[in-house]
Short mmCIF file of N, CA and C and ligand atoms in Angstrom, two decimals:
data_model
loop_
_atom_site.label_atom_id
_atom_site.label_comp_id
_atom_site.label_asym_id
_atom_site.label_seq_id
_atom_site.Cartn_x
_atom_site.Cartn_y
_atom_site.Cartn_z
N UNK L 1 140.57 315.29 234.49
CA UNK L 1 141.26 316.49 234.00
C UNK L 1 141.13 316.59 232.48
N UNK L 2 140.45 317.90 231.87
CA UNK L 2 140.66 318.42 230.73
C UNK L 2 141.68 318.44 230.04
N UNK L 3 142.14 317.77 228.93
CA UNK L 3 143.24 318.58 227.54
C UNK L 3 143.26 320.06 227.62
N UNK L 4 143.88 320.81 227.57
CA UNK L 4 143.92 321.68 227.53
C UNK L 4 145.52 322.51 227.10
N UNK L 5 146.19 323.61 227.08
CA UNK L 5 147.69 323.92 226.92
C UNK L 5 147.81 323.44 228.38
N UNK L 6 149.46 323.40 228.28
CA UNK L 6 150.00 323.20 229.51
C UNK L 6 149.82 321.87 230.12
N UNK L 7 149.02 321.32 229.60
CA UNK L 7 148.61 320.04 230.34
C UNK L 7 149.71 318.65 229.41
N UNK L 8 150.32 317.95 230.18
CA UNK L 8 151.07 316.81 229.27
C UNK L 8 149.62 315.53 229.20
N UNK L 9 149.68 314.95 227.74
CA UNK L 9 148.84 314.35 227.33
C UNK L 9 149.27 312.87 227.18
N UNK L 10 148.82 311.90 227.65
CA UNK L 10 149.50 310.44 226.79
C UNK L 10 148.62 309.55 226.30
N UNK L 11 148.70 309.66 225.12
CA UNK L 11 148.09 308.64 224.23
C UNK L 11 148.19 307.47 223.59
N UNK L 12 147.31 306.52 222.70
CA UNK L 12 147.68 305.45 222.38
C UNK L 12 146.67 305.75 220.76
N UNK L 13 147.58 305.53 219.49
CA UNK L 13 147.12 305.93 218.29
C UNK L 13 147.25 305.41 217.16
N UNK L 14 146.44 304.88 216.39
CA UNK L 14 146.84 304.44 215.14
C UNK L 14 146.29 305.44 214.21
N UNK L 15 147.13 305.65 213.09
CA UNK L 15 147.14 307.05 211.89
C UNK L 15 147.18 306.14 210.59
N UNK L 16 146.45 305.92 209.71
CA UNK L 16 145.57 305.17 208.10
C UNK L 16 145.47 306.52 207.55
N UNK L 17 146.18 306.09 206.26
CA UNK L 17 145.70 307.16 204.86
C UNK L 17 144.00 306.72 204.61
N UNK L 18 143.73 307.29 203.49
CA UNK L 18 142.87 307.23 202.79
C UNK L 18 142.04 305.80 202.35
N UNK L 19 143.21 305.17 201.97
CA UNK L 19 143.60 303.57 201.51
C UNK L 19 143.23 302.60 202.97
N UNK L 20 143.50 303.10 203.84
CA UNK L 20 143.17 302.28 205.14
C UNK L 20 144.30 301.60 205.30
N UNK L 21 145.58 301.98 205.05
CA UNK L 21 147.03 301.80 205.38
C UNK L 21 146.90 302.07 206.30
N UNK L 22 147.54 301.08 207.50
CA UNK L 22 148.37 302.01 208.35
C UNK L 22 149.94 302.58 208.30
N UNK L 23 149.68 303.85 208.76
CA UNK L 23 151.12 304.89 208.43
C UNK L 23 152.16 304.89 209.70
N UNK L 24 151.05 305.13 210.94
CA UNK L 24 151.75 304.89 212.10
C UNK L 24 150.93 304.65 213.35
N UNK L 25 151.90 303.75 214.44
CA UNK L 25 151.00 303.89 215.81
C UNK L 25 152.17 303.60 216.96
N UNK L 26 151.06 303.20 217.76
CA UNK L 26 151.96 303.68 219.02
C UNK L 26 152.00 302.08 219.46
N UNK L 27 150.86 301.38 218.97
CA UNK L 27 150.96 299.84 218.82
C UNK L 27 152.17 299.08 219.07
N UNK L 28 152.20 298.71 220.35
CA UNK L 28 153.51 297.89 220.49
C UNK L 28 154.81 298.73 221.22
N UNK L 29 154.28 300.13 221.10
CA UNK L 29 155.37 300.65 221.39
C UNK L 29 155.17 301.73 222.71
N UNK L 30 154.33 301.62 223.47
CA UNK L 30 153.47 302.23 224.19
C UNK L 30 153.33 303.57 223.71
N UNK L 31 152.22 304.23 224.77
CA UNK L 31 151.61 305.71 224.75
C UNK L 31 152.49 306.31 224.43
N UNK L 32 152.29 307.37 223.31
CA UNK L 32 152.94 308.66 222.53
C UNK L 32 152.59 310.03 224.33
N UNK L 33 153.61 310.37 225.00
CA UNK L 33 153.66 311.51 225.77
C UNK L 33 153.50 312.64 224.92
N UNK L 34 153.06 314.05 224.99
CA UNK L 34 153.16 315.49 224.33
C UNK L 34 152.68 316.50 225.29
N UNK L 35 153.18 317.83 224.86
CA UNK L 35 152.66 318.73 225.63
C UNK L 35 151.35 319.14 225.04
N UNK L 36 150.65 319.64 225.14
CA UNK L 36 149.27 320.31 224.95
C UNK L 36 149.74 321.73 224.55
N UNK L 37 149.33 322.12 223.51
CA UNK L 37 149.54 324.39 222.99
C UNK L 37 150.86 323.91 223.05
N UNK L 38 151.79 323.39 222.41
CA UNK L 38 153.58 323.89 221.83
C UNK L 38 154.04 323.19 220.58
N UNK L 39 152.46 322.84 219.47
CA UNK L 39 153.22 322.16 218.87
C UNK L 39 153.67 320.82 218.45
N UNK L 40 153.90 319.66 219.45
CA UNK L 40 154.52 318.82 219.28
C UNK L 40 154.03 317.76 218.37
N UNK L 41 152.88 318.09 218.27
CA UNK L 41 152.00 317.36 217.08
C UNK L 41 150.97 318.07 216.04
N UNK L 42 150.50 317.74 215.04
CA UNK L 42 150.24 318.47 214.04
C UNK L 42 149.11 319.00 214.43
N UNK L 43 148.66 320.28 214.16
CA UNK L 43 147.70 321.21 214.29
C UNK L 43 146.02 320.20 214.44
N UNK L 44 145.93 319.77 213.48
CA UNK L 44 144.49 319.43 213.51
C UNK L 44 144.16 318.18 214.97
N UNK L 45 145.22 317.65 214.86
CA UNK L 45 145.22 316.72 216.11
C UNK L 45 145.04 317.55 217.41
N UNK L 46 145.90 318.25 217.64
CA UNK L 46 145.78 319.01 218.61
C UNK L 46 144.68 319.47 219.28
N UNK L 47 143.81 320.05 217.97
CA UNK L 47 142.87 320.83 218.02
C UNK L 47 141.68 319.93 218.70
N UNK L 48 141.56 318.82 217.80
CA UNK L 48 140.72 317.68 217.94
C UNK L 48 140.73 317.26 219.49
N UNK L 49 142.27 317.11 220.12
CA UNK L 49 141.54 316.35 221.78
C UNK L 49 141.64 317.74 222.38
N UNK L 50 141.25 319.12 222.53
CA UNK L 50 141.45 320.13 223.31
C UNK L 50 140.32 319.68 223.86
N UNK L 51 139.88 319.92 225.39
CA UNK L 51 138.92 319.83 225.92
C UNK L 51 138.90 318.05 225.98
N UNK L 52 139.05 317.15 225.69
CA UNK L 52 139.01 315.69 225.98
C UNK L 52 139.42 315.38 227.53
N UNK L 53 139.02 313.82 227.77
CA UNK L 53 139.82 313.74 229.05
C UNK L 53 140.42 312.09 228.53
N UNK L 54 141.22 311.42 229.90
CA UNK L 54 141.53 310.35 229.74
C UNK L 54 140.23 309.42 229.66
N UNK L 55 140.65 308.28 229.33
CA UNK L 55 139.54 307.76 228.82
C UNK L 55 138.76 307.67 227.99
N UNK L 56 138.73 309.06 227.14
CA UNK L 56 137.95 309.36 225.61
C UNK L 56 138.39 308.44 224.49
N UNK L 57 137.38 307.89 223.96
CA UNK L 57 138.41 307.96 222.21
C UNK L 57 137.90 308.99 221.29
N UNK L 58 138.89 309.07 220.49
CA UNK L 58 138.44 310.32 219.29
C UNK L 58 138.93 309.87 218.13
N UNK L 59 138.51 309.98 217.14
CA UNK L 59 138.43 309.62 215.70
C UNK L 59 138.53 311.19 214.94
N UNK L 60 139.15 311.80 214.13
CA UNK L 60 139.61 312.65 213.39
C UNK L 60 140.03 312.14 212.50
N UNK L 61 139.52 313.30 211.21
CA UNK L 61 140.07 313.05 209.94
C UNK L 61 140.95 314.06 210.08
N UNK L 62 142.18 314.55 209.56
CA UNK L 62 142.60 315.72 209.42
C UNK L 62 143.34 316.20 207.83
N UNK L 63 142.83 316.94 207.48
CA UNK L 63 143.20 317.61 206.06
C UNK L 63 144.66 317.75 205.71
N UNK L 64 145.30 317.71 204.73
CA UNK L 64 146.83 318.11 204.97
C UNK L 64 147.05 319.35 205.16
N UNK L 65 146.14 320.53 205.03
CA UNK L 65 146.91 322.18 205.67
C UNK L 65 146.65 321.89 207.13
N UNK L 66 145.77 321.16 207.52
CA UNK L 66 146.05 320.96 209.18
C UNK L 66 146.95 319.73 209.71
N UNK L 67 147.61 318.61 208.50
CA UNK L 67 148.55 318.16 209.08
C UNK L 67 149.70 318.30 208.48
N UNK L 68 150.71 317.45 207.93
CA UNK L 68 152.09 318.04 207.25
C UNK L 68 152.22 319.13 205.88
N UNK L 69 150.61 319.78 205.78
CA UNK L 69 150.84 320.75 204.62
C UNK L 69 150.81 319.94 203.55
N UNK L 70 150.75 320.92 202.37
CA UNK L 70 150.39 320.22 201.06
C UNK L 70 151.61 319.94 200.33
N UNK L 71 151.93 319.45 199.18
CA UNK L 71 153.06 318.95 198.46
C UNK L 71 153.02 319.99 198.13
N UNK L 72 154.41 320.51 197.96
CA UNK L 72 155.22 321.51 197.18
C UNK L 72 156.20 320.71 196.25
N UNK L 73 156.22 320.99 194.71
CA UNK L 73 156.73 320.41 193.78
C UNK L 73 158.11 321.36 193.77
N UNK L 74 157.94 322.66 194.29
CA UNK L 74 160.08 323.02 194.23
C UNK L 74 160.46 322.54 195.21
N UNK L 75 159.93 321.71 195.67
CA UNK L 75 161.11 321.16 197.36
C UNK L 75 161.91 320.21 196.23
N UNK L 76 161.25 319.56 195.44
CA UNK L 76 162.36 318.55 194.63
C UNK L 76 163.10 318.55 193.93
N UNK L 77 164.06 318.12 194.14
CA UNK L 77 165.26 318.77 193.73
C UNK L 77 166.84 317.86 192.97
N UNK L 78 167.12 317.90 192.21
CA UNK L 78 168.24 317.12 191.44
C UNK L 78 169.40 317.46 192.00
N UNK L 79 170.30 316.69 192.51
CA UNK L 79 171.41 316.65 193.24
C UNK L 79 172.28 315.74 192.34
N UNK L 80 173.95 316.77 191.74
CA UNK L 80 174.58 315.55 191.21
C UNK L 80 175.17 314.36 191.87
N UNK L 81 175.10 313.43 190.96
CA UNK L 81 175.60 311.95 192.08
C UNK L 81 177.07 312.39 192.63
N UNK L 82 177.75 312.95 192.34
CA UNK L 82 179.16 312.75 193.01
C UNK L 82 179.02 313.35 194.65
N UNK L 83 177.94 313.88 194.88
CA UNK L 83 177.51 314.95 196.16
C UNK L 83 177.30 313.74 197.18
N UNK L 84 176.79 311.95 196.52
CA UNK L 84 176.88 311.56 197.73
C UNK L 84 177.62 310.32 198.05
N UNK L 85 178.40 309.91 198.95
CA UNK L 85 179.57 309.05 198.90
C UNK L 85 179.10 307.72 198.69
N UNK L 86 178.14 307.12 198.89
CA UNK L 86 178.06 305.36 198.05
C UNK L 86 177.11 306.27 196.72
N UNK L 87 177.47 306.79 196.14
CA UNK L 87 176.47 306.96 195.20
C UNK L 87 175.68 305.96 194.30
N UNK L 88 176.93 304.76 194.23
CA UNK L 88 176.00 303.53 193.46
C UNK L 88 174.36 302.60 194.71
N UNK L 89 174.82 303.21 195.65
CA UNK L 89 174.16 302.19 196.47
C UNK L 89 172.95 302.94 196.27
N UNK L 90 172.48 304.57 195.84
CA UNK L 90 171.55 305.16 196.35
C UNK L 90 170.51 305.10 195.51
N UNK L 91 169.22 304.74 195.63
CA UNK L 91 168.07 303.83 195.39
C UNK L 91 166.81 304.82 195.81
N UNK L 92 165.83 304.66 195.06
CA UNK L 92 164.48 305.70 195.40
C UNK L 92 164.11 304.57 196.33
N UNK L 93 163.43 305.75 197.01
CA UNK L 93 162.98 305.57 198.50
C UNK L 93 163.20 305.46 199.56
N UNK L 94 164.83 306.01 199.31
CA UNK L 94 166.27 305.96 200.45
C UNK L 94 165.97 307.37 201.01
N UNK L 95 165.51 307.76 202.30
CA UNK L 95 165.56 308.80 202.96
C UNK L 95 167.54 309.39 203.26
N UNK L 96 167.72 310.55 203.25
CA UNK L 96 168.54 311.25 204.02
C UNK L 96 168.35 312.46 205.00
N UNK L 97 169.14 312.46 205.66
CA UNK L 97 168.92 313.82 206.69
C UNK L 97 170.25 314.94 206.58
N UNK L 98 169.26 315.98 205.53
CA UNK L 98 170.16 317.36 205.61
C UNK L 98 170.60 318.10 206.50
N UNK L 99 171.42 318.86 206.16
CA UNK L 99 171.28 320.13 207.44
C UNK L 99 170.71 321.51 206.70
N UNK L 100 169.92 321.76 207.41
CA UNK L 100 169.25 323.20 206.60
C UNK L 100 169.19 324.18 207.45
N UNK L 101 169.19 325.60 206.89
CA UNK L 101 168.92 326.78 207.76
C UNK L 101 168.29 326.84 208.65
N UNK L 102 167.16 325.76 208.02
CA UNK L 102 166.10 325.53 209.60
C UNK L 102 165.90 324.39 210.66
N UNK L 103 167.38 323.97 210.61
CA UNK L 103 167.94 322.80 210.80
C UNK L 103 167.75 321.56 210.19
N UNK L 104 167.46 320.25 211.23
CA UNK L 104 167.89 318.92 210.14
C UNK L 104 166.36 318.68 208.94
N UNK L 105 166.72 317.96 208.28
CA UNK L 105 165.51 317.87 207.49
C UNK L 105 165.66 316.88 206.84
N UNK L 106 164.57 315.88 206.59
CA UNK L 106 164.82 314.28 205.81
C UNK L 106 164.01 314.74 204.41
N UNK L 107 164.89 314.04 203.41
CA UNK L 107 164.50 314.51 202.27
C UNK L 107 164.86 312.46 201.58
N UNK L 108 163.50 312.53 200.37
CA UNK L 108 163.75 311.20 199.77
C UNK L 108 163.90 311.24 198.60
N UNK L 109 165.16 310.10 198.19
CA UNK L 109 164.92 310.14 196.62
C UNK L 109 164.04 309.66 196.35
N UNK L 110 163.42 310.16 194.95
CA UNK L 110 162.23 309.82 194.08
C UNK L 110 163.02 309.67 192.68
N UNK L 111 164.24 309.80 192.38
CA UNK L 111 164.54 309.40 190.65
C UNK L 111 166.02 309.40 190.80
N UNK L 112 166.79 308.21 190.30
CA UNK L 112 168.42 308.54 190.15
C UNK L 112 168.43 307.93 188.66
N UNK L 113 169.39 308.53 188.04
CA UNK L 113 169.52 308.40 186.93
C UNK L 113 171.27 308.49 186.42
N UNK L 114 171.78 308.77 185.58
CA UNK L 114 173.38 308.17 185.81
C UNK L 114 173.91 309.45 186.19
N UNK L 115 173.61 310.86 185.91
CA UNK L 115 174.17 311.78 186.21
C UNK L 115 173.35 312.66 187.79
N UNK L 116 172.34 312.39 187.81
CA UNK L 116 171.74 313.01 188.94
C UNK L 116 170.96 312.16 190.13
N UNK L 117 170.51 312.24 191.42
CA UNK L 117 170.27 312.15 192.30
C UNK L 117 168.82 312.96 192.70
N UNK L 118 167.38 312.78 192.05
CA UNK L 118 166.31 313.72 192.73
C UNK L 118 166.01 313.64 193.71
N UNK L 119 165.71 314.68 194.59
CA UNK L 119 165.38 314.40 196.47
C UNK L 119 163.95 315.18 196.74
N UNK L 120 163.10 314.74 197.28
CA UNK L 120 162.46 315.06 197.81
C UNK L 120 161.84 315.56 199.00
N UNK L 121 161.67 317.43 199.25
CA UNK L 121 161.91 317.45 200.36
C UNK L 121 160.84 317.75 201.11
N UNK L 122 159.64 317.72 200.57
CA UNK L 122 158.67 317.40 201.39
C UNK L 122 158.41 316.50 202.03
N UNK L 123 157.64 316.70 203.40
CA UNK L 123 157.04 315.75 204.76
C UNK L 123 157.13 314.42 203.65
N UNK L 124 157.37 313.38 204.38
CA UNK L 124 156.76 311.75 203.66
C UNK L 124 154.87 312.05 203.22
N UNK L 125 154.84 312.56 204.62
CA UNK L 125 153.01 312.40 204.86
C UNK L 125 152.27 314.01 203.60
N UNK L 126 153.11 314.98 203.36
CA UNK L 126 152.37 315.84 202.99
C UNK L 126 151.34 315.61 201.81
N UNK L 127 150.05 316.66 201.50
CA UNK L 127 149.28 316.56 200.76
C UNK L 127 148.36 314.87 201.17
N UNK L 128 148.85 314.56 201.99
CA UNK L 128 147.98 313.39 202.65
C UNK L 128 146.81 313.62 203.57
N UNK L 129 145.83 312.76 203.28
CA UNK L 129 144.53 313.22 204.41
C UNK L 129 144.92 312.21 205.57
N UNK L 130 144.70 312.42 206.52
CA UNK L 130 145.44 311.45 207.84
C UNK L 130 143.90 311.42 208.68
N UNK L 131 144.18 309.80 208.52
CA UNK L 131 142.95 309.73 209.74
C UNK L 131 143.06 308.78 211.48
N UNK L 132 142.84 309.86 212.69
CA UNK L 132 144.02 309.46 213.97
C UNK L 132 142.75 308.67 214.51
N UNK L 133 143.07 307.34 214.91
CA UNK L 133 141.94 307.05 215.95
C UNK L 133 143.21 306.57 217.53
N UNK L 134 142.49 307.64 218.56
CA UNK L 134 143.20 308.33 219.18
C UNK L 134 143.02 307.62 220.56
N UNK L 135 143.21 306.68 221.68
CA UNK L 135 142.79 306.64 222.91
C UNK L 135 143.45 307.33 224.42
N UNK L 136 142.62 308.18 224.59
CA UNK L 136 143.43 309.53 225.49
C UNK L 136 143.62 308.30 227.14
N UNK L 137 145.06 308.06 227.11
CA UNK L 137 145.66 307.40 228.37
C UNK L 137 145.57 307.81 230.03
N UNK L 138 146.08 308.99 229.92
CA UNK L 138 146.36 310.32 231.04
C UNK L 138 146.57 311.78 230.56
N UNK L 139 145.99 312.72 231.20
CA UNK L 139 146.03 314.25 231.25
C UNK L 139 146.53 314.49 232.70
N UNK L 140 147.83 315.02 232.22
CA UNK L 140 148.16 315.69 234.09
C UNK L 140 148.63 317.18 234.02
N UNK L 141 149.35 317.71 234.88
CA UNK L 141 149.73 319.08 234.83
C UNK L 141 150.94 318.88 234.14
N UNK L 142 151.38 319.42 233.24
CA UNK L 142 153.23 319.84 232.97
C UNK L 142 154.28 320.08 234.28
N UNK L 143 155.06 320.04 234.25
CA UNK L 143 156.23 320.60 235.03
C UNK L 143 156.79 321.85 235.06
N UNK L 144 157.27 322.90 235.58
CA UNK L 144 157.84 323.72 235.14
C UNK L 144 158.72 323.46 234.50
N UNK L 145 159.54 322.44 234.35
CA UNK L 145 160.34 322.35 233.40
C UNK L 145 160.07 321.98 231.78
N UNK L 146 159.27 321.04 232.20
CA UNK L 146 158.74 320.89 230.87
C UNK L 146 158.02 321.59 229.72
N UNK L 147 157.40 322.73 230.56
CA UNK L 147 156.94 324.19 230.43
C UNK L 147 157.66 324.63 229.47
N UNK L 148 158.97 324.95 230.43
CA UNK L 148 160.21 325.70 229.75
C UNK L 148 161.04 325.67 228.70
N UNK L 149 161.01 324.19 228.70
CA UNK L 149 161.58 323.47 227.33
C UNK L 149 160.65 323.07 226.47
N UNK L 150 159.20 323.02 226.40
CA UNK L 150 158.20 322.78 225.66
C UNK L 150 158.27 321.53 225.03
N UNK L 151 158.59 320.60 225.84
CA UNK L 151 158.00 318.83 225.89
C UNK L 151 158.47 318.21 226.71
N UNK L 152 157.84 316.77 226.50
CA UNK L 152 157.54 316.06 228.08
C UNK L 152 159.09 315.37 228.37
N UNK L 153 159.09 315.55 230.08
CA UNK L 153 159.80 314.67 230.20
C UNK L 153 159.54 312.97 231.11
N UNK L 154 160.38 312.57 231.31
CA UNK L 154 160.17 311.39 231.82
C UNK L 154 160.16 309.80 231.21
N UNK L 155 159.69 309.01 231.74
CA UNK L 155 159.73 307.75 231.20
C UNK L 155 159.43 307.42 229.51
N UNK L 156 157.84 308.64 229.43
CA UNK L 156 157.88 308.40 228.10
C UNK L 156 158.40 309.45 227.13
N UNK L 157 158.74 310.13 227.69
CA UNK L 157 159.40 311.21 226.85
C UNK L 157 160.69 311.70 227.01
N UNK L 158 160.99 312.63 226.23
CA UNK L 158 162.62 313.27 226.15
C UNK L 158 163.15 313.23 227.59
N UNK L 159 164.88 312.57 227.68
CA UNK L 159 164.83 312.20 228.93
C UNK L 159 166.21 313.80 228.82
N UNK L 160 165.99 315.15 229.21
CA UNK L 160 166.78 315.93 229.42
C UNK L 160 166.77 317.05 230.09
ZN1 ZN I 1 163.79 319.00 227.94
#
Protein backbone atom coordinates (compact mmCIF):
# COMPACT_ATOMS: atom_id res chain seq x y z
CA UNK A 1 0.00 0.00 0.00
CA UNK A 2 0.92 3.55 -1.17
CA UNK A 3 1.40 6.82 1.26
CA UNK A 4 -0.96 8.66 0.19
CA UNK A 5 -3.92 11.23 2.24
CA UNK A 6 -6.07 9.29 4.28
CA UNK A 7 -3.80 6.59 4.70
CA UNK A 8 -2.26 6.30 8.60
CA UNK A 9 1.55 6.02 8.24
CA UNK A 10 4.10 4.51 10.93
CA UNK A 11 7.45 5.28 10.98
CA UNK A 12 10.81 4.97 12.52
CA UNK A 13 13.12 8.41 12.24
CA UNK A 14 16.06 10.09 13.14
CA UNK A 15 16.08 14.19 12.36
CA UNK A 16 20.26 15.88 12.46
CA UNK A 17 20.76 19.61 11.86
CA UNK A 18 23.30 20.66 9.67
CA UNK A 19 26.07 19.89 12.36
CA UNK A 20 25.03 16.16 12.29
CA UNK A 21 23.33 16.61 15.76
CA UNK A 22 20.82 14.64 16.46
CA UNK A 23 17.54 16.77 17.23
CA UNK A 24 15.12 13.95 17.37
CA UNK A 25 13.99 10.23 16.85
CA UNK A 26 11.82 7.74 17.43
CA UNK A 27 14.93 5.61 18.64
CA UNK A 28 14.00 3.80 21.64
CA UNK A 29 10.76 4.99 21.64
CA UNK A 30 9.04 3.13 18.90
CA UNK A 31 7.35 4.12 15.43
CA UNK A 32 6.05 7.81 15.23
CA UNK A 33 1.96 6.89 13.96
CA UNK A 34 0.43 10.08 11.59
CA UNK A 35 -2.20 10.66 9.32
CA UNK A 36 -1.18 11.26 5.70
CA UNK A 37 -2.85 15.11 3.97
CA UNK A 38 -3.84 16.72 7.76
CA UNK A 39 -0.81 18.11 8.70
CA UNK A 40 0.50 16.28 11.51
CA UNK A 41 3.96 16.68 10.41
CA UNK A 42 5.84 19.32 8.68
CA UNK A 43 5.15 20.00 5.06
CA UNK A 44 8.32 18.92 3.40
CA UNK A 45 8.24 15.53 5.16
CA UNK A 46 5.03 14.87 4.15
CA UNK A 47 5.60 15.65 0.80
CA UNK A 48 8.76 13.52 0.67
CA UNK A 49 7.01 9.89 1.64
CA UNK A 50 3.69 10.66 -0.60
CA UNK A 51 3.62 7.79 -2.86
CA UNK A 52 6.25 5.53 -0.60
CA UNK A 53 5.37 2.19 0.79
CA UNK A 54 6.35 0.21 3.95
CA UNK A 55 9.55 -0.91 3.75
CA UNK A 56 11.13 2.18 1.92
CA UNK A 57 13.78 4.29 3.41
CA UNK A 58 13.91 7.92 2.51
CA UNK A 59 16.44 10.45 3.26
CA UNK A 60 15.22 14.23 2.90
CA UNK A 61 16.71 17.34 3.45
CA UNK A 62 14.04 19.80 4.22
CA UNK A 63 14.44 23.67 4.09
CA UNK A 64 12.97 25.68 6.99
CA UNK A 65 9.86 27.32 4.82
CA UNK A 66 9.06 23.62 4.37
CA UNK A 67 9.73 22.78 7.96
CA UNK A 68 9.13 25.03 11.20
CA UNK A 69 9.49 28.33 9.00
CA UNK A 70 12.11 30.81 9.29
CA UNK A 71 13.14 32.86 12.49
CA UNK A 72 11.15 35.78 13.08
CA UNK A 73 13.09 38.29 15.31
CA UNK A 74 9.49 40.13 16.69
CA UNK A 75 8.40 36.83 18.21
CA UNK A 76 11.08 37.93 20.94
CA UNK A 77 10.03 39.45 23.36
CA UNK A 78 10.98 41.12 26.99
CA UNK A 79 8.70 40.15 29.70
CA UNK A 80 9.05 41.95 33.18
CA UNK A 81 10.40 39.55 35.85
CA UNK A 82 7.61 40.05 38.32
CA UNK A 83 5.16 38.31 35.42
CA UNK A 84 6.78 35.06 36.52
CA UNK A 85 6.43 33.39 39.98
CA UNK A 86 10.07 31.74 40.76
CA UNK A 87 11.44 34.54 38.89
CA UNK A 88 14.93 33.99 40.50
CA UNK A 89 14.97 30.40 39.34
CA UNK A 90 14.37 31.48 35.58
CA UNK A 91 17.49 30.72 33.46
CA UNK A 92 18.01 30.89 29.46
CA UNK A 93 17.04 27.95 27.93
CA UNK A 94 14.05 27.36 30.27
CA UNK A 95 11.09 26.68 27.90
CA UNK A 96 7.42 27.85 28.98
CA UNK A 97 4.01 27.16 27.65
CA UNK A 98 1.71 30.23 26.93
CA UNK A 99 -1.71 30.50 26.21
CA UNK A 100 -2.24 32.36 22.96
CA UNK A 101 -5.10 33.27 20.66
CA UNK A 102 -3.96 30.44 18.75
CA UNK A 103 -3.76 28.44 21.61
CA UNK A 104 -0.81 26.87 23.70
CA UNK A 105 2.56 27.89 22.55
CA UNK A 106 6.22 27.16 24.06
CA UNK A 107 8.26 30.07 24.05
CA UNK A 108 12.24 30.14 25.45
CA UNK A 109 14.19 32.39 27.33
CA UNK A 110 17.17 33.64 25.52
CA UNK A 111 18.30 36.73 28.06
CA UNK A 112 17.26 37.59 31.84
CA UNK A 113 18.67 40.37 33.18
CA UNK A 114 17.58 42.06 36.68
CA UNK A 115 14.60 43.87 35.38
CA UNK A 116 13.41 41.75 32.38
CA UNK A 117 12.75 38.22 31.24
CA UNK A 118 13.41 37.80 27.03
CA UNK A 119 11.25 34.91 25.48
CA UNK A 120 11.48 33.50 22.53
CA UNK A 121 8.71 32.59 20.52
CA UNK A 122 9.73 30.97 17.71
CA UNK A 123 9.66 26.97 16.85
CA UNK A 124 13.05 25.64 18.85
CA UNK A 125 13.76 24.14 15.22
CA UNK A 126 12.90 27.36 13.06
CA UNK A 127 15.22 28.83 10.33
CA UNK A 128 16.84 25.29 10.71
CA UNK A 129 17.62 22.96 7.72
CA UNK A 130 16.36 19.44 9.04
CA UNK A 131 17.60 16.40 7.66
CA UNK A 132 14.82 13.08 8.23
CA UNK A 133 16.27 9.68 7.55
CA UNK A 134 12.96 8.06 7.57
CA UNK A 135 12.11 4.03 7.73
CA UNK A 136 8.42 3.65 6.45
CA UNK A 137 7.06 0.70 9.14
CA UNK A 138 3.26 0.27 7.89
CA UNK A 139 0.73 2.14 5.50
CA UNK A 140 -2.89 1.11 6.22
CA UNK A 141 -6.31 2.71 5.66
CA UNK A 142 -7.43 5.45 8.40
CA UNK A 143 -10.58 4.89 10.30
CA UNK A 144 -13.48 6.86 9.98
CA UNK A 145 -12.80 8.12 13.00
CA UNK A 146 -9.60 9.00 12.70
CA UNK A 147 -10.63 10.71 9.49
CA UNK A 148 -12.83 12.84 11.52
CA UNK A 149 -10.64 13.92 14.11
CA UNK A 150 -7.57 14.11 11.81
CA UNK A 151 -5.02 11.75 13.72
CA UNK A 152 -4.24 8.38 14.56
CA UNK A 153 -5.66 6.45 16.97
CA UNK A 154 -4.63 3.45 18.85
CA UNK A 155 -1.67 1.90 20.47
CA UNK A 156 0.60 4.32 18.91
CA UNK A 157 -1.27 7.19 18.83
CA UNK A 158 -3.78 9.64 20.53
CA UNK A 159 -5.76 7.33 22.65
CA UNK A 160 -9.44 9.40 22.26
ZN1 LIG B 1 -9.14 11.54 18.27
Amino acid sequence: MQISANKVVSIDYTLTNDQGDVIDTSNGRGPLAYLQGYGNIIPGLETALEGKSAGEAVQVTVAPAEGYGERDDALTQAVPRQMFENADEVQIGMQFQTMTEQGPHVVTVVNVDDENVTVDANHPLAGQTLNFDVSIIEVRDASEEELEHGHVHGPEGEDH
